[in-house]
Tab-separated table of C-alpha atoms in Angstrom:
chain	number	residue	atom	x	y	z
A	1	ARG	CA	21.440	18.244	19.190
A	2	GLY	CA	24.044	15.977	17.651
A	3	LEU	CA	21.798	12.903	17.744
A	4	TRP	CA	21.430	10.315	14.995
A	5	LEU	CA	18.064	9.418	13.535
A	6	PHE	CA	17.997	5.636	13.153
A	7	GLU	CA	14.788	4.450	11.485
A	8	ASP	CA	12.915	1.376	12.678
A	9	CYS	CA	11.576	0.275	9.278
A	10	ALA	CA	10.866	-3.305	10.391
A	11	HIS	CA	7.634	-3.581	8.411
A	12	ALA	CA	7.723	-0.438	6.261
A	13	HIS	CA	8.881	-2.074	3.021
A	14	GLY	CA	7.752	0.128	0.125
A	15	SER	CA	6.259	2.835	2.354
A	16	ARG	CA	6.924	6.396	1.244
A	17	LEU	CA	6.395	9.867	2.696
A	18	ASP	CA	6.334	12.737	0.205
A	19	GLY	CA	7.915	10.434	-2.358
A	20	VAL	CA	10.812	9.391	-0.093
A	21	HIS	CA	11.128	5.698	0.770
A	22	ALA	CA	11.300	4.547	4.383
A	23	GLY	CA	14.940	3.976	5.255
A	24	ASN	CA	16.104	7.253	3.678
A	25	PHE	CA	15.217	9.787	6.366
A	26	GLY	CA	17.919	9.060	8.941
A	27	VAL	CA	21.528	8.012	9.065
A	28	ALA	CA	20.357	4.405	8.669
A	29	GLY	CA	17.224	2.277	8.581
A	30	ALA	CA	16.588	-1.287	9.737
A	31	PHE	CA	14.158	-3.583	7.894
A	32	SER	CA	12.962	-7.006	9.045
A	33	PHE	CA	12.491	-10.048	6.814
A	34	PHE	CA	10.740	-12.135	9.484
A	35	ALA	CA	8.090	-14.572	8.224
A	36	THR	CA	5.125	-12.256	8.859
A	37	LYS	CA	6.577	-9.114	7.268
A	38	VAL	CA	5.554	-7.510	3.974
A	39	LEU	CA	8.726	-8.930	2.407
A	40	THR	CA	10.156	-12.086	3.940
A	41	CYS	CA	13.258	-14.225	3.700
A	42	ALA	CA	11.781	-16.372	6.516
A	43	GLU	CA	14.232	-14.640	8.874
A	44	GLY	CA	16.896	-11.954	8.844
A	45	GLY	CA	16.912	-8.294	7.991
A	46	MET	CA	18.623	-5.438	6.198
A	47	LEU	CA	20.201	-2.108	7.064
A	48	THR	CA	20.180	0.829	4.656
A	49	THR	CA	22.556	3.783	4.829
A	50	ASP	CA	24.387	6.156	2.490
A	51	ASP	CA	27.205	6.606	5.027
A	52	ASP	CA	30.148	4.560	3.717
A	53	GLU	CA	31.974	4.611	7.048
A	54	LEU	CA	28.923	3.394	8.936
A	55	ALA	CA	28.266	0.709	6.301
A	56	ALA	CA	31.826	-0.581	6.705
A	57	ALA	CA	31.435	-0.693	10.499
A	58	ILE	CA	28.138	-2.557	10.211
A	59	GLY	CA	29.725	-5.076	7.871
A	60	LEU	CA	32.597	-5.557	10.290
A	61	TYR	CA	30.367	-6.304	13.280
A	62	ARG	CA	28.063	-8.485	11.155
A	63	ASN	CA	30.906	-10.746	10.059
A	64	LEU	CA	32.456	-11.743	13.397
A	65	GLY	CA	34.565	-8.589	13.556
A	66	LYS	CA	36.789	-9.714	10.658
A	67	THR	CA	38.245	-7.105	8.316
A	68	GLU	CA	38.686	-9.790	5.651
A	69	ALA	CA	35.796	-12.166	5.048
A	70	TRP	CA	37.816	-15.414	4.913
A	71	ARG	CA	40.652	-14.554	7.291
A	72	SER	CA	40.228	-15.292	10.996
A	73	HIS	CA	41.625	-11.944	12.087
A	74	HIS	CA	39.150	-10.270	14.471
A	75	THR	CA	39.536	-6.562	15.197
A	76	VAL	CA	36.269	-5.986	17.117
A	77	LEU	CA	33.897	-8.214	19.069
A	78	GLY	CA	31.433	-8.931	16.281
A	79	GLU	CA	28.918	-11.693	15.719
A	80	ASN	CA	27.644	-13.942	12.968
A	81	ALA	CA	24.739	-11.844	11.698
A	82	ARG	CA	25.096	-12.726	8.035
A	83	MET	CA	22.090	-13.646	5.936
A	84	SER	CA	22.518	-16.939	4.125
A	85	GLU	CA	22.464	-17.078	0.328
A	86	LEU	CA	19.332	-19.252	0.457
A	87	HIS	CA	17.472	-16.668	2.519
A	88	ALA	CA	18.712	-13.875	0.240
A	89	ALA	CA	17.483	-15.733	-2.846
A	90	VAL	CA	13.995	-15.897	-1.340
A	91	GLY	CA	14.195	-12.201	-0.518
A	92	ARG	CA	15.211	-11.244	-4.059
A	93	ALA	CA	12.258	-13.184	-5.466
A	94	GLN	CA	9.946	-11.446	-2.989
A	95	LEU	CA	11.374	-8.040	-3.845
A	96	ARG	CA	10.326	-8.456	-7.477
A	97	ARG	CA	6.736	-8.783	-6.237
A	98	LEU	CA	6.772	-5.916	-3.715
A	99	ASP	CA	4.513	-3.618	-5.772
A	100	GLU	CA	2.044	-6.483	-6.198
A	101	PHE	CA	2.055	-7.180	-2.453
A	102	LEU	CA	1.491	-3.505	-1.655
A	103	ASP	CA	-1.388	-3.262	-4.140
A	104	VAL	CA	-3.124	-6.279	-2.573
A	105	ARG	CA	-2.648	-4.942	0.950
A	106	GLN	CA	-3.924	-1.506	-0.053
A	107	ARG	CA	-7.043	-3.002	-1.666
A	108	LEU	CA	-7.778	-5.094	1.426
A	109	ALA	CA	-7.143	-2.134	3.735
A	110	ASP	CA	-9.527	0.035	1.706
A	111	ARG	CA	-12.144	-2.710	1.999
A	112	TYR	CA	-11.679	-2.769	5.775
A	113	THR	CA	-11.921	1.016	6.025
A	114	ALA	CA	-15.168	1.105	4.068
A	115	GLY	CA	-16.695	-1.788	6.016
A	116	LEU	CA	-15.678	-0.517	9.444
A	117	SER	CA	-17.031	2.987	8.814
A	118	ARG	CA	-20.515	1.830	9.814
A	119	LEU	CA	-19.496	0.078	13.029
A	120	PRO	CA	-19.692	1.706	16.467
A	121	GLY	CA	-17.125	1.188	19.198
A	122	LEU	CA	-13.937	1.397	17.148
A	123	THR	CA	-11.766	3.735	15.119
A	124	PRO	CA	-9.371	2.533	12.403
A	125	VAL	CA	-5.799	3.797	12.764
A	126	LEU	CA	-5.085	5.083	9.266
A	127	PRO	CA	-1.669	6.240	7.997
A	128	SER	CA	-1.350	9.796	6.727
A	129	HIS	CA	1.174	8.838	4.019
A	130	THR	CA	0.916	6.829	0.813
A	131	PRO	CA	1.796	4.298	-0.202
A	132	ALA	CA	1.780	2.518	3.141
A	133	SER	CA	2.947	-1.051	3.650
A	134	TRP	CA	-0.205	-2.081	5.572
A	135	TYR	CA	1.731	-4.676	7.541
A	136	LYS	CA	-1.135	-4.598	10.042
A	137	TYR	CA	-4.598	-3.058	10.060
A	138	ALA	CA	-4.854	-1.526	13.527
A	139	VAL	CA	-8.120	-0.512	15.163
A	140	LEU	CA	-8.555	1.466	18.380
A	141	LEU	CA	-11.455	0.228	20.522
A	142	GLU	CA	-13.620	2.522	22.595
A	143	PRO	CA	-12.829	2.338	26.355
A	144	ALA	CA	-16.123	0.558	27.061
A	145	VAL	CA	-15.194	-2.396	24.821
A	146	ASP	CA	-13.616	-5.363	26.621
A	147	ARG	CA	-10.747	-6.323	24.331
A	148	ALA	CA	-10.181	-9.779	25.790
A	149	ALA	CA	-13.868	-10.640	25.573
A	150	LEU	CA	-14.082	-9.344	22.007
A	151	LYS	CA	-11.077	-11.384	20.902
A	152	ALA	CA	-12.557	-14.503	22.497
A	153	ALA	CA	-15.911	-13.921	20.784
A	154	LEU	CA	-14.255	-13.357	17.415
A	155	LYS	CA	-12.271	-16.552	17.827
A	156	GLU	CA	-15.539	-18.434	18.388
A	157	ALA	CA	-16.842	-16.807	15.200
A	158	GLY	CA	-13.839	-18.047	13.223
A	159	VAL	CA	-11.689	-14.915	13.326
A	160	ARG	CA	-8.406	-15.285	15.173
A	161	LEU	CA	-6.718	-11.932	15.741
A	162	GLY	CA	-2.948	-11.709	15.690
A	163	GLY	CA	-0.901	-10.189	18.454
A	164	GLU	CA	-1.078	-6.522	19.245
A	165	ILE	CA	1.569	-4.155	17.916
A	166	TYR	CA	2.658	-3.693	21.529
A	167	GLU	CA	0.929	-5.509	24.360
A	168	MET	CA	2.411	-3.074	26.858
A	169	PRO	CA	4.514	0.116	26.664
A	170	LEU	CA	8.241	-0.530	26.320
A	171	ASP	CA	9.014	1.057	29.687
A	172	ALA	CA	6.763	-1.553	31.351
A	173	GLN	CA	8.663	-4.518	29.909
A	174	PRO	CA	10.305	-6.675	32.614
A	175	VAL	CA	13.748	-6.278	31.034
A	176	PHE	CA	13.737	-2.600	32.057
A	177	ALA	CA	12.466	-3.179	35.607
A	178	ASP	CA	15.777	-2.200	37.212
A	179	ARG	CA	16.469	0.688	34.827
A	180	ILE	CA	13.264	2.737	34.815
A	181	PRO	CA	11.709	4.189	38.005
A	182	ARG	CA	8.616	2.274	39.094
A	183	ASP	CA	6.498	5.438	39.155
A	184	THR	CA	7.264	6.280	35.519
A	185	ARG	CA	4.006	6.694	33.596
A	186	HIS	CA	3.204	7.224	29.945
A	187	PRO	CA	-0.614	7.390	30.015
A	188	VAL	CA	-1.135	7.832	26.261
A	189	SER	CA	0.948	4.813	25.261
A	190	GLU	CA	-0.583	2.791	28.111
A	191	ASP	CA	-4.048	3.638	26.801
A	192	VAL	CA	-3.265	2.845	23.156
A	193	CYS	CA	-1.537	-0.433	24.045
A	194	ALA	CA	-4.548	-1.514	26.095
A	195	ARG	CA	-7.230	-0.642	23.519
A	196	HIS	CA	-5.964	-1.592	20.074
A	197	ILE	CA	-6.423	-4.764	18.045
A	198	CYS	CA	-4.949	-5.817	14.703
A	199	LEU	CA	-7.264	-7.338	12.120
A	200	PRO	CA	-6.109	-10.155	9.809
A	201	LEU	CA	-4.309	-8.782	6.749
A	202	HIS	CA	-2.045	-10.684	4.378
A	203	THR	CA	-1.625	-11.134	0.636
A	204	ARG	CA	-3.446	-14.489	0.507
A	205	MET	CA	-6.648	-12.898	1.820
A	206	THR	CA	-9.601	-12.016	-0.399
A	207	GLU	CA	-12.154	-9.240	-0.142
A	208	ASP	CA	-14.662	-11.892	0.970
A	209	ASP	CA	-12.332	-12.703	3.863
A	210	VAL	CA	-12.329	-9.035	4.861
A	211	ASP	CA	-16.136	-8.941	4.718
A	212	PHE	CA	-16.236	-12.043	6.955
A	213	VAL	CA	-14.075	-10.273	9.569
A	214	VAL	CA	-16.144	-7.083	9.409
A	215	THR	CA	-19.390	-9.055	9.811
A	216	ALA	CA	-17.984	-10.893	12.833
A	217	LEU	CA	-16.977	-7.581	14.372
A	218	GLU	CA	-20.390	-6.097	13.711
A	219	LYS	CA	-22.144	-9.012	15.407
A	220	ASN	CA	-19.908	-8.891	18.467
A	221	LEU	CA	-19.706	-5.136	18.931
A	222	THR	CA	-23.428	-4.396	18.731
């Protein structure tokens, strides 16, 4: 239909589908290097594309709309979206450890999956591709489970859950209030947004930490 596929790869570093890395399926892909991501520069991001014309345009808008880096001659209304050398140096060091990070996350995710298999009231949301980045370990709660109450109980037990992937569907965000009809409904996304939680998962965790989370869930779900 003449549309571009632009991949949101924000936390898909290292993920592959049928041997193809995330960021290679569309005309371009956007990765995040925010502090919580699989790879981090503390802040910033990266675009990938094999379209030379698009890459040149991106570079132009990234660097204040200047066709020459050090000449104040602006041809488009760009912005200062350049990553600093210090941030890039951190990112390059992280990149050398990407396979290690993915291995740790996969091992922890497998531990979660095995431990959660015996618990009622929830269903892990497992990717169908490998390797996956395992930025988050998402779980879908049964409708009868009170998410707010469960999160409060887990906090008391020493397990603080991070934020949801999406607290509400995008069409319900206030920024779109005057652009989307009030009666617009997306019942599936509304349901998933309301019932999922994300369990702690990061490369400094141990398998004992995972077992601690699973035990806390077991005590507060049954």
